[in-house]
Tab-separated table of C-alpha atoms in Angstrom:
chain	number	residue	atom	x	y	z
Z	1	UNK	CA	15.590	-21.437	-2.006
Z	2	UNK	CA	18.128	-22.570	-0.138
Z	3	UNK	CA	20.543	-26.113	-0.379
Z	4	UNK	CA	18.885	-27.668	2.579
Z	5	UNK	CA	17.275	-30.735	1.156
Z	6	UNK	CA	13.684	-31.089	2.083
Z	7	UNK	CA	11.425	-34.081	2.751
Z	8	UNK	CA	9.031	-33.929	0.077
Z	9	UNK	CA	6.105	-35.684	1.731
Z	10	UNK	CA	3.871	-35.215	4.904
Z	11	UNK	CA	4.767	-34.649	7.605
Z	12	UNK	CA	3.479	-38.291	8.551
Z	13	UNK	CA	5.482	-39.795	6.524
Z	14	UNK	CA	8.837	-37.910	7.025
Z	15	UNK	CA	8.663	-38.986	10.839
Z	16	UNK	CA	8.044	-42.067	9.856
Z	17	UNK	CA	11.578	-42.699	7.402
Z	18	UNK	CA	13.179	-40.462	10.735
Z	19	UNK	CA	12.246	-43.351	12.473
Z	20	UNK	CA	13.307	-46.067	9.745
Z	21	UNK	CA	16.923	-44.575	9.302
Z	22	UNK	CA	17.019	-43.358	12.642
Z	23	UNK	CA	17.932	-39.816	12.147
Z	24	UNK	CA	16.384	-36.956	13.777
Z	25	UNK	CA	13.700	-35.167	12.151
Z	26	UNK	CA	13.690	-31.293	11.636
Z	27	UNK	CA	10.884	-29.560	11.355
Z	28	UNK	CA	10.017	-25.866	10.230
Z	29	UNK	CA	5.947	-24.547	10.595
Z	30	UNK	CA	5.445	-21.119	8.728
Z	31	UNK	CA	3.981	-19.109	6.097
Z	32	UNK	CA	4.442	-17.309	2.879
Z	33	UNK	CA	3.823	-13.909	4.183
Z	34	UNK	CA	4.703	-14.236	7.682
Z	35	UNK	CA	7.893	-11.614	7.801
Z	36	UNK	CA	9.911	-13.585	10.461
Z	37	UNK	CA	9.277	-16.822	8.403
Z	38	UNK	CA	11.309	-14.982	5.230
Z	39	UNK	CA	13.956	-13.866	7.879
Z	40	UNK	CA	14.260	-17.603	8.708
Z	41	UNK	CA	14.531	-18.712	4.835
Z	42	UNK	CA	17.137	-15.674	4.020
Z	43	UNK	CA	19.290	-15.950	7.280
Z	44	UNK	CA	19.452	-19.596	8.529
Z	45	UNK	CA	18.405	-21.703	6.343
Z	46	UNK	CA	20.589	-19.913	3.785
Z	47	UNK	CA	23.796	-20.380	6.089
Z	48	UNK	CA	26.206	-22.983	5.385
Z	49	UNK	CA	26.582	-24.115	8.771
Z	50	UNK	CA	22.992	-24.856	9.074
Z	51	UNK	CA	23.429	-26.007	5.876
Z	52	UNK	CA	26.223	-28.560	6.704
Z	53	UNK	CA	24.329	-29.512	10.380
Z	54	UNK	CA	21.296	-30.216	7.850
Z	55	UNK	CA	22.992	-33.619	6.190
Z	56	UNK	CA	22.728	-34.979	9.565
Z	57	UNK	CA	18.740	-34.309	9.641
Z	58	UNK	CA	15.580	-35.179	7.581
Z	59	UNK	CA	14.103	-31.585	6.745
Z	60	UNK	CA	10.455	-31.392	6.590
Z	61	UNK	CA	8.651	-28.034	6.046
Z	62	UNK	CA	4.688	-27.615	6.993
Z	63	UNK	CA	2.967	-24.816	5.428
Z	64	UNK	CA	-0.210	-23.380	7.386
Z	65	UNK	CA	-2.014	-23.225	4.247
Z	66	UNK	CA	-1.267	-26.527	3.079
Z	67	UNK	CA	-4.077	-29.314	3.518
Z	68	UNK	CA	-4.573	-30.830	6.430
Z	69	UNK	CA	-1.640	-28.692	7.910
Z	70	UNK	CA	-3.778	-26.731	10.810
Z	71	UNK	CA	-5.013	-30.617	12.315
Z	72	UNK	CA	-2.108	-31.936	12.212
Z	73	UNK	CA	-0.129	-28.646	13.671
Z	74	UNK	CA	-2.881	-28.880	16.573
Z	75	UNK	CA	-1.584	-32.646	16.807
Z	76	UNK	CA	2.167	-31.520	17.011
Z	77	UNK	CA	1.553	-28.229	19.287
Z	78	UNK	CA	2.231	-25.676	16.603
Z	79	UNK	CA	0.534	-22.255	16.500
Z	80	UNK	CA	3.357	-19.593	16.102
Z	81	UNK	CA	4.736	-19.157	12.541
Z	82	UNK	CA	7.523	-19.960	12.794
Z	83	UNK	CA	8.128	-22.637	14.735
Z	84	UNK	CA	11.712	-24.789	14.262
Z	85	UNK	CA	11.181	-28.328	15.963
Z	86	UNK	CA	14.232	-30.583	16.950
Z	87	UNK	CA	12.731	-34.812	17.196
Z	88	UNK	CA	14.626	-37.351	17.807
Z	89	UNK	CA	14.009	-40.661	16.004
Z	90	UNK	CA	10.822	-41.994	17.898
Z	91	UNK	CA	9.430	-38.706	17.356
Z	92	UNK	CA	9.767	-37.293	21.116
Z	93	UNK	CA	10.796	-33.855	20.802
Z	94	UNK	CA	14.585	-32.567	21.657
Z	95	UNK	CA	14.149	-29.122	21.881
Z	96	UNK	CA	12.334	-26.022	19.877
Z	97	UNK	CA	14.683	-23.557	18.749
Z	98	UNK	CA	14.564	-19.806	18.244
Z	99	UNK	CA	13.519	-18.264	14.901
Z	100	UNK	CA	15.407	-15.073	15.472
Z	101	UNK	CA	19.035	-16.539	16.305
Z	102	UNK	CA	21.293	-15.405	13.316
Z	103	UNK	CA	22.994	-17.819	11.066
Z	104	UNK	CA	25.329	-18.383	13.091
Z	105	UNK	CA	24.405	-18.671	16.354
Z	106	UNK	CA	21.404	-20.626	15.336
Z	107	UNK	CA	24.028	-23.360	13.529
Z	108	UNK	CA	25.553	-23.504	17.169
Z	109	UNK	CA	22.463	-24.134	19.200
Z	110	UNK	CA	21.161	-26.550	16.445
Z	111	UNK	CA	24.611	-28.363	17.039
Z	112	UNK	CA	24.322	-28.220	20.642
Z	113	UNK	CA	20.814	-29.499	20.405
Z	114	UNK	CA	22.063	-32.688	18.310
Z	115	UNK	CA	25.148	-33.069	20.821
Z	116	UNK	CA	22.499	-33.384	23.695
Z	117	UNK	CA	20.302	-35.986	22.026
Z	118	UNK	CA	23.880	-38.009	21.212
Z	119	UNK	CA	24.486	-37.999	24.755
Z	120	UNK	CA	20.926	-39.385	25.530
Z	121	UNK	CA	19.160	-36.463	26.682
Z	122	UNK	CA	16.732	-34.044	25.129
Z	123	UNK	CA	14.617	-30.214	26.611
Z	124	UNK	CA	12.528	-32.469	28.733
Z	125	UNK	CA	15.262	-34.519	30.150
Z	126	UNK	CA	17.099	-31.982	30.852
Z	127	UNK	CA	14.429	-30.070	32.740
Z	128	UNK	CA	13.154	-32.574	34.747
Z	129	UNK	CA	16.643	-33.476	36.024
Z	130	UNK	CA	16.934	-29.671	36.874
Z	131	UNK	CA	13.587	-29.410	38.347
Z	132	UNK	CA	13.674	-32.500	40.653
Z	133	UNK	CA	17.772	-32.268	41.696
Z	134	UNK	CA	18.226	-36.462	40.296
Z	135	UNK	CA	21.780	-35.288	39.105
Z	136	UNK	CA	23.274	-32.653	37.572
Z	137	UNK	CA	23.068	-31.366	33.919
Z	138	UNK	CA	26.081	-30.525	31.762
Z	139	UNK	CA	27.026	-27.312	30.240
Z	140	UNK	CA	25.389	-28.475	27.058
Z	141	UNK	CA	22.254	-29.389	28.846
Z	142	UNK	CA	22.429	-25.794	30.724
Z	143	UNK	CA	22.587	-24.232	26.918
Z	144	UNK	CA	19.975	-25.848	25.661
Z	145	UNK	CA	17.230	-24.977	27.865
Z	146	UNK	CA	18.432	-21.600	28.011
Z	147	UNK	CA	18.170	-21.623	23.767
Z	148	UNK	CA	15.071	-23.256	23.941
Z	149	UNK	CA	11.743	-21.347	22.207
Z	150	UNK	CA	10.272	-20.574	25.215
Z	151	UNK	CA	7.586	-18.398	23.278
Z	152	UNK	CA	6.815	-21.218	20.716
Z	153	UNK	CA	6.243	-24.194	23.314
Z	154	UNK	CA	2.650	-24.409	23.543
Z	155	UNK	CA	2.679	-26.551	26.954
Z	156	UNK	CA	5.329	-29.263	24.719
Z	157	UNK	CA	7.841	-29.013	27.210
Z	158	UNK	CA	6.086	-26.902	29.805
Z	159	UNK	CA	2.971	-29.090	29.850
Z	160	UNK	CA	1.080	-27.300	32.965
Z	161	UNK	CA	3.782	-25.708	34.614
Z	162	UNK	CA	3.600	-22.138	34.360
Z	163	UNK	CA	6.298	-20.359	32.491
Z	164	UNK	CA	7.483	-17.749	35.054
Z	165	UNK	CA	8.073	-20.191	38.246
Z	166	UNK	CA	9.509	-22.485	36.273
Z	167	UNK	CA	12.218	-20.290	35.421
Z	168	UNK	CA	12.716	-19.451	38.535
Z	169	UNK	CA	13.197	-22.748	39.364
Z	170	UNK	CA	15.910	-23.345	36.736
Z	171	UNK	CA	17.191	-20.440	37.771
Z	172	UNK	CA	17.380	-21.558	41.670
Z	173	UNK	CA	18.798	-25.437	40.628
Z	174	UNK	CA	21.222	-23.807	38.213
Z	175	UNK	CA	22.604	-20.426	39.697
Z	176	UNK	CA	25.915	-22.533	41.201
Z	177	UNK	CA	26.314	-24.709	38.413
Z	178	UNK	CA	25.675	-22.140	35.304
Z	179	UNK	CA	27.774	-18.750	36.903
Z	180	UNK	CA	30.062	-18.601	34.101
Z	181	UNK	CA	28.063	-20.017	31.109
Z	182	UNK	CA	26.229	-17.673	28.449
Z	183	UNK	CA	23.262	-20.084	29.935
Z	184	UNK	CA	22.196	-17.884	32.819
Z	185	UNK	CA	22.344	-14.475	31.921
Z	186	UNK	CA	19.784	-15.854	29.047
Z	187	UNK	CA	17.556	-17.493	31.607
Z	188	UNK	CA	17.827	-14.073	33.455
Z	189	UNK	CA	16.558	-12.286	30.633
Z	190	UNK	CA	13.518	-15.366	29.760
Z	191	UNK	CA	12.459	-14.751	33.485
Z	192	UNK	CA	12.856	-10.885	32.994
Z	193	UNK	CA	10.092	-10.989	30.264
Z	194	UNK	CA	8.589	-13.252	31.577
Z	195	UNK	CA	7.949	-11.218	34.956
Z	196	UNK	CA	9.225	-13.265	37.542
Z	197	UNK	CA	12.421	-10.828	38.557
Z	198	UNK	CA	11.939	-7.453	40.613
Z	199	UNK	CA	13.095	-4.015	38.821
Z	200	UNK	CA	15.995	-3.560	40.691
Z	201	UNK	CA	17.123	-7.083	39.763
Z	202	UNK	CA	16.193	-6.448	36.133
Z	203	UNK	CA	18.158	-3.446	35.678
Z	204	UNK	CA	20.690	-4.546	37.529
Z	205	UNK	CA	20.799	-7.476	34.563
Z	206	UNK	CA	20.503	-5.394	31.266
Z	207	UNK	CA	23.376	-3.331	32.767
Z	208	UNK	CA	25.452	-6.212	32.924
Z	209	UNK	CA	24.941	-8.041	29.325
Z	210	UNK	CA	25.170	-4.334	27.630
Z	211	UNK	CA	28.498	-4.404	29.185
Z	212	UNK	CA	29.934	-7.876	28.135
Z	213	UNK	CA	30.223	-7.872	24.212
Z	214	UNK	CA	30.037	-11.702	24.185
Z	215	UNK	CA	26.581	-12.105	26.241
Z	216	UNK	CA	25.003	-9.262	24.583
Z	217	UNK	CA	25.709	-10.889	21.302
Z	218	UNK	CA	24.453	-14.026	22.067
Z	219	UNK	CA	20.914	-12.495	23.191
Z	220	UNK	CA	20.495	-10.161	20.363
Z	221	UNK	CA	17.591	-11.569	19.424
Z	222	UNK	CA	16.321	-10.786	22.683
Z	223	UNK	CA	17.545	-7.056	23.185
Z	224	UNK	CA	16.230	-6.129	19.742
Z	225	UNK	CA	12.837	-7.707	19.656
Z	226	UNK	CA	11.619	-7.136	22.991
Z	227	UNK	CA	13.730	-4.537	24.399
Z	228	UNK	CA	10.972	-1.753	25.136
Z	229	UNK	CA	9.219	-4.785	27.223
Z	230	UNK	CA	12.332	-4.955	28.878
Z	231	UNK	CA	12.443	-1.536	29.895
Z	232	UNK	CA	9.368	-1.314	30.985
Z	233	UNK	CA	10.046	-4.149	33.271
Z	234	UNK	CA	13.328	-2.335	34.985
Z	235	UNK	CA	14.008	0.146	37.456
Z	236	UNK	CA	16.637	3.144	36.527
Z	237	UNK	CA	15.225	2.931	33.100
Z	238	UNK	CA	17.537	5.713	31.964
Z	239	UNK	CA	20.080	4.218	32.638
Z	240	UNK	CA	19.078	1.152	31.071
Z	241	UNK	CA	17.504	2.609	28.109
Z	242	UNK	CA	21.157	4.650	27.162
Z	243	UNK	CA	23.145	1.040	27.164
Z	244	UNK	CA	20.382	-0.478	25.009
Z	245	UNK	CA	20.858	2.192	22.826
Z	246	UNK	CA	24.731	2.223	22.836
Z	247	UNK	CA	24.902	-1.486	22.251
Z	248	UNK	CA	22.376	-1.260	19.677
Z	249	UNK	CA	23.878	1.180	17.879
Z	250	UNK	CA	27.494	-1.100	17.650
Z	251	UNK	CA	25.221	-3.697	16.250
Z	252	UNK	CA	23.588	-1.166	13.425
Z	253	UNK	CA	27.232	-0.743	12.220
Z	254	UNK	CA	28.364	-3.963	12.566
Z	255	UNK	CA	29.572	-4.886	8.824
Z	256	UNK	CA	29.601	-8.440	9.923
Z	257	UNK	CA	26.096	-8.716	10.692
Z	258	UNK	CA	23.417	-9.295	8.442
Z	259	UNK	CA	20.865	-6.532	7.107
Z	260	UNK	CA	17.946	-8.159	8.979
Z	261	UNK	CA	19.663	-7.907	12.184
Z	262	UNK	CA	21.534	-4.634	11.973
Z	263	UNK	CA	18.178	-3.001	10.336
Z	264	UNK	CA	16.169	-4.599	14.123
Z	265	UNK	CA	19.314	-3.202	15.930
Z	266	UNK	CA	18.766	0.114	14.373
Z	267	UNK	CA	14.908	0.437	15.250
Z	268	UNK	CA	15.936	-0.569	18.814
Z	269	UNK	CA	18.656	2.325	18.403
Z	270	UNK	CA	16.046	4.309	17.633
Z	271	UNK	CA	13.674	3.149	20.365
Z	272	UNK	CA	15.742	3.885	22.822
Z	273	UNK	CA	16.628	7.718	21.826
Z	274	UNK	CA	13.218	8.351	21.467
Z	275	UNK	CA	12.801	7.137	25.439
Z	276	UNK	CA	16.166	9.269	26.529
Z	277	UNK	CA	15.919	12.602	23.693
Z	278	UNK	CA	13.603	12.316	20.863
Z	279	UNK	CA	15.103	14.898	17.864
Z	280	UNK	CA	14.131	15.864	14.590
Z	281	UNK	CA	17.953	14.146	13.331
Z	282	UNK	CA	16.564	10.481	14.084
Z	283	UNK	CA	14.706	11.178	11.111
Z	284	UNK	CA	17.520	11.303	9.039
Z	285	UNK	CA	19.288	8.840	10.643
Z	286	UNK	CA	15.932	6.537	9.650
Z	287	UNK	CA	15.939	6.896	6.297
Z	288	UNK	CA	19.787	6.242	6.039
Z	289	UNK	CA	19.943	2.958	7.986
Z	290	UNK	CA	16.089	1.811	5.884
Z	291	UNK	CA	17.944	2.778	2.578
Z	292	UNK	CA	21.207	0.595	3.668
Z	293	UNK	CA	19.656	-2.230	4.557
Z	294	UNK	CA	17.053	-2.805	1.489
Z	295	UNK	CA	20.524	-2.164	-0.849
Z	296	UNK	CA	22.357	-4.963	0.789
Z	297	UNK	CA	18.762	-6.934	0.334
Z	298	UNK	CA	20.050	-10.660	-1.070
Z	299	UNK	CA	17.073	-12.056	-2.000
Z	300	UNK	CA	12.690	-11.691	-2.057
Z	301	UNK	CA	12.783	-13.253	1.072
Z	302	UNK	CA	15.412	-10.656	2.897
Z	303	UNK	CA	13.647	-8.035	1.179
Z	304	UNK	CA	9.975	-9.195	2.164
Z	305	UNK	CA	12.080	-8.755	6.161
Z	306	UNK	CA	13.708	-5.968	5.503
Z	307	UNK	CA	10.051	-3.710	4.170
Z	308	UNK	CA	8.314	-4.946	7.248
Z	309	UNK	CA	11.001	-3.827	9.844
Z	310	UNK	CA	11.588	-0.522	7.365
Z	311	UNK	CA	7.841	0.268	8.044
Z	312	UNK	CA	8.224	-0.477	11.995
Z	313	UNK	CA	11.168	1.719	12.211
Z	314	UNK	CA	9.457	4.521	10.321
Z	315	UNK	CA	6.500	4.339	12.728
Z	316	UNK	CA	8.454	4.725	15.491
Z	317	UNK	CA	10.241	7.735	14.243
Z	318	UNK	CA	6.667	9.345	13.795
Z	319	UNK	CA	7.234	9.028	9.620
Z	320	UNK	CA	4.085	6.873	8.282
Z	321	UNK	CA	4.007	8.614	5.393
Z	322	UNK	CA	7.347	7.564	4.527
Z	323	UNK	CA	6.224	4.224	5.509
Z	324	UNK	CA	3.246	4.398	3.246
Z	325	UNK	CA	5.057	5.122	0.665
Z	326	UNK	CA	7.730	2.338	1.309
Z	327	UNK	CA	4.826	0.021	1.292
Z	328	UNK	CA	2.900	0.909	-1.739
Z	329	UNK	CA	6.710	0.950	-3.912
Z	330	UNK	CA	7.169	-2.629	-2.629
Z	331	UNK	CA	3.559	-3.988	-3.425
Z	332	UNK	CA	4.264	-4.763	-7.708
Z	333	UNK	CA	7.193	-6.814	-6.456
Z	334	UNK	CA	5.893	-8.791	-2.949
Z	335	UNK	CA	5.242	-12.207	-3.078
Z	336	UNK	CA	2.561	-11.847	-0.311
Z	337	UNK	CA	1.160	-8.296	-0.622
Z	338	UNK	CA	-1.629	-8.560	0.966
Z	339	UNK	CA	0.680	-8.988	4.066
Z	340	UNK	CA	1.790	-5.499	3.378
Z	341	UNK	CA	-2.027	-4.378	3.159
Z	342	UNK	CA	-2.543	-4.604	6.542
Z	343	UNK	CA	-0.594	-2.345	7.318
Z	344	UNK	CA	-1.065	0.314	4.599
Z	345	UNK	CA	-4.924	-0.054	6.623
Z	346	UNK	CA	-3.189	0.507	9.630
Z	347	UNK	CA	-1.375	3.572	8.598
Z	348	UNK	CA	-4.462	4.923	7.233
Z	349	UNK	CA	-6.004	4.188	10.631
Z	350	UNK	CA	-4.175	6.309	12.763
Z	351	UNK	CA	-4.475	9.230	10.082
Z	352	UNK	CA	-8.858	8.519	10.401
Z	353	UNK	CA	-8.620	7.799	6.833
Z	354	UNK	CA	-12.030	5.073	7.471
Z	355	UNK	CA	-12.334	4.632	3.703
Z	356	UNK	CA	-9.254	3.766	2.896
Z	357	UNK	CA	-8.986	1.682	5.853
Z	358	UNK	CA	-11.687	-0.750	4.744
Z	359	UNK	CA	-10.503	-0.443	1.305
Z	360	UNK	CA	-7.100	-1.579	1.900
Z	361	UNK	CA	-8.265	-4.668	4.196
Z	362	UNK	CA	-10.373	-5.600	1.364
Z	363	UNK	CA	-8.050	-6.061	-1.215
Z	364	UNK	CA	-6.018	-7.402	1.711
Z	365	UNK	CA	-8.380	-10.189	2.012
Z	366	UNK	CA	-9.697	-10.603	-2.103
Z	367	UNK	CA	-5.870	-10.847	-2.974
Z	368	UNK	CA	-5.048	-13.594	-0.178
Z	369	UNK	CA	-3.979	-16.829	-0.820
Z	370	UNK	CA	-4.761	-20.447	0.541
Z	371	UNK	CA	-6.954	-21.804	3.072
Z	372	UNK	CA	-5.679	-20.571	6.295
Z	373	UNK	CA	-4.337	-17.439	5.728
Z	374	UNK	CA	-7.866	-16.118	3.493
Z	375	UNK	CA	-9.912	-17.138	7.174
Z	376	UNK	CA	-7.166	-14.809	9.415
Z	377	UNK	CA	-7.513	-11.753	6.650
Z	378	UNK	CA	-11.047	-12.085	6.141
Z	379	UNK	CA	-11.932	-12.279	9.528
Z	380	UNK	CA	-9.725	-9.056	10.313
Z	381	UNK	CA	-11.374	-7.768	7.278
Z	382	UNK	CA	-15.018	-8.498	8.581
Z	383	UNK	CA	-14.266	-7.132	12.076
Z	384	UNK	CA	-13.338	-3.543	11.120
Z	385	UNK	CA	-16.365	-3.620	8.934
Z	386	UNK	CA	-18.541	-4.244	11.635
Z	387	UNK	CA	-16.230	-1.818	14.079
Z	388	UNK	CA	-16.441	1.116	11.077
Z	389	UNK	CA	-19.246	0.596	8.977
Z	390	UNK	CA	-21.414	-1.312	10.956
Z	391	UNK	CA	-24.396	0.239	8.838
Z	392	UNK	CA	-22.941	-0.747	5.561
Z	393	UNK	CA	-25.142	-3.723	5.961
Z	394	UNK	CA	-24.553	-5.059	2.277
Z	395	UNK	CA	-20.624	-4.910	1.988
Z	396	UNK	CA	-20.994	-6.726	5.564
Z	397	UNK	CA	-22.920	-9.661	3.844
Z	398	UNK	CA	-20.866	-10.302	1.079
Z	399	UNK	CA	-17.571	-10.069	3.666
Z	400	UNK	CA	-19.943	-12.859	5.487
Z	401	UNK	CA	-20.912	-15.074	2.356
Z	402	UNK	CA	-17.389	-15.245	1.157
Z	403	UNK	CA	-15.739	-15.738	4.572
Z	404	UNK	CA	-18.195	-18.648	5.113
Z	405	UNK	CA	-17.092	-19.991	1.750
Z	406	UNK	CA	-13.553	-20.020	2.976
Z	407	UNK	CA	-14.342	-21.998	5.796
Z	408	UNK	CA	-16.299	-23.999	3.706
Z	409	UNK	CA	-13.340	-24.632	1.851
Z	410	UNK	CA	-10.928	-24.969	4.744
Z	411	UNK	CA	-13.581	-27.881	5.920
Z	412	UNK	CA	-11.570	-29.843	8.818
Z	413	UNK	CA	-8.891	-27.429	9.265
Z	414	UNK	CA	-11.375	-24.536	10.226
Z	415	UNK	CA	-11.764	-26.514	13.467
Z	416	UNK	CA	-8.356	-26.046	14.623
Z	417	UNK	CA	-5.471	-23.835	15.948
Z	418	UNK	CA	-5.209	-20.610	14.111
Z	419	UNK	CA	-8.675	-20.659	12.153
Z	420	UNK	CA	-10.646	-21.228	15.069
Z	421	UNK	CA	-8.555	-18.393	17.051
Z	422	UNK	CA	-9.610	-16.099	14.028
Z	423	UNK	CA	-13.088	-16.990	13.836
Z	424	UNK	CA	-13.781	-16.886	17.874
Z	425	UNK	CA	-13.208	-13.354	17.237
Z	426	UNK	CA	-15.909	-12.741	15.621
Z	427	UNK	CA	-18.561	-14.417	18.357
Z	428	UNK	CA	-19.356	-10.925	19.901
Z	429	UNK	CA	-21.881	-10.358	16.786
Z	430	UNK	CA	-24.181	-13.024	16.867
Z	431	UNK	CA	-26.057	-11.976	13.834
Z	432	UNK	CA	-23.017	-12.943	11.617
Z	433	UNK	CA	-24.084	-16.503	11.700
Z	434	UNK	CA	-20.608	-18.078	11.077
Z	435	UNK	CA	-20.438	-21.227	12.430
Z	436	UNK	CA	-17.146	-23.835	12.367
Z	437	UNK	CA	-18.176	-27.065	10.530
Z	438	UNK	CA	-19.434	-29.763	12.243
């Protein structure tokens, strides 16, 4: 896959020789078929300066679906896939970093990250320093909290603190010390999403890192994967909305950027002239950038990326069939497609296609493989049968009987994180009977 070197052992056991050769411990918590995930194999992991960064590390991946993996993720505060996890030697975390950075930017934050353990100080350090005013943090320091995973943290560095006032608090502590770092504009944008700014002040922000080339690069991730929450989140949305779409539009045609990230650049292109003047010539402008970016595919995993952000850009541009069709040429090849399933049921959803709604989440959930991910697709496959055909009382037992044999299987792991999640969902019909193990 890649030349990163990984642990080949639990999880256990790989913090444990972290500890023994004291060297921090990297960890990555994913999935075969979770799209990001294959972004994360095909653009970092694949980079040589993460690559380089890596000799310094013991690598250890977690699978969901591997055994004992949703416990012991419960144990370690995973739930996201993916999640990238930075622990120092005695197995305190440094910092959780963002699966969306691009090669390069995530090789810099990753060597930022190891720079602030050198120096004796880690996310939580950092943060309660900030917090409480007992001295002030270096630029590094600023950086790092301002790269960390704030949507992967699961209370690790948070603990109870709420996320919104406690970026407002960085934000207070730092807004002297941080002016003229890439750090605060990125805390901005955190406390953005997060709701804690006003419109005015929000606008007033996106107008600002569309106009610097340097800070709008280093929140790409950002501007492309959230930037219709943004919007909605800002006064003089117009306004707002047109530099989103001019800086997206740089990125789409940026030969030195990856076709992951110019492919999400061009859906946000796209998201934003549908907000400002939707027209019939986005359509063609669609299938151009889609048909660019799965040529300069590298590998399954960029592909597996590429498909699922092809089918989100189609459905914005009001094309599902062109999406369908997309999806059902890439099944024969996927190495998850029952990933792409769902949303061939989708698309056949919003066209009140019922049958082949059902059908399509079926063979979703028969073709599924391993423990964790056959309890989140037959669940979802089990709730639109009772939504849809809730008098189709025999396909609805055998969904039940072989769901309940997954969890059977699971054993243990149905208890926790994910699984559970997926099978609360199903406690609003009682007569289902599905019950986690004891």
């Amino acid at each position: 896959m890649t030349a990163i070197t990984w642990w080949q052992g639990t999880p256990a056991a790989a913090l444990a020789q972290a500890a023994a050769q004291q060297q921090p411990l990297f960890l990555y918590w994913g999935a075969q078929w979770c799209p990001p995930c294959n972004r994360v194999k095909s653009e970092i992991f694949a980079h040589s300066a993460v690559q380089a960064l890596s000799r310094q590390l013991l690598c250890c991946q977690l699978d969901g679906d591997s055994a004992g993996a949703q416990q012991l993720a419960g144990q370690l505060r995973l739930r996201s896939y993916p999640t990238l996890v930075l622990f120092a030697p005695d197995g305190k975390e440094i910092t959780r970093l963002p699966c969306e950075f691009e090669g390069e930017r995530f090789a810099a934050a990753l060597a930022q990250a190891l720079a602030v353990h050198a120096a004796g100080s880690s996310a939580a350090t950092a943060l309660q320093a900030a917090l409480t005013a007992s001295r002030a943090l270096s630029a590094a320091e600023w950086n790092l909290l301002a790269d960390y995973s704030w949507d992967t943290d699961e209370g690790a560095l948070l603990g109870e603190r709420a996320l919104a006032p406690t970026l407002l608090a960085l934000l207070n502590a730092g807004a002297a010390a941080v002016t003229a770092a890439t750090a605060l504009p990125r805390l901005q944008l955190h406390a953005l999403l997060a709701q804690a700014s006003s419109p005015e002040a929000g606008a007033a922000l996106l107008l600002a890192v569309c106009a610097d080339e340097a800070v709008a690069r280093a929140n790409m991730d950002l501007l492309n994967n959230y930037g219709i929450e943004l919007i909605k989140l800002c006064a003089q949305r117009e306004s707002v909305a047109a530099a989103l779409r001019d800086r997206a539009a740089l990125w789409a045609d940026d030969f030195w950027l990856a076709a992951p990230d110019k492919l999400a650049a061009a859906r946000l292109q796209l998201r934003m002239a549908r907000l400002l003047a939707p027209s019939a010539a986005m359509h063609e402008v669609a299938h151009q950038q889609v048909a660019a970016a799965l040529d300069a595919a590298s590998d399954a995993y960029q592909l597996h990326t590429l498909v699922n952000t092809a089918v989100s850009l189609f459905n914005e541009a009001g094309l599902g069939t062109d999406a369908e069709h997309l999806l059902q040429s890439h099944l024969p090849a996927s190495h998850t497609p029952f990933y792409f399933m769902l949303s061939l049921a989708g698309i056949a959803k919003r066209r009140g296609d019922i049958a082949a709604v059902l059908d399509w989440y079926q063979h979703a959930y028969e073709t599924a493989v391993g423990p964790a991910t056959r309890i989140q697709w037959g669940v979802t496959y089990l709730s639109n049968l009772m939504e849809l055909a809730a008098t189709d009382s025999a396909r609805i037992e055998q969904a039940r009987l072989a769901l309940l044999e997954d969890v059977a299987i699971a054993g243990e792991d149905a208890r926790h994180q994910r699984n559970a999640a997926q099978l609360q969902k199903l406690a609003r019909w009682p007569q289902l009977a599905l019950a986690l193990p004891a």
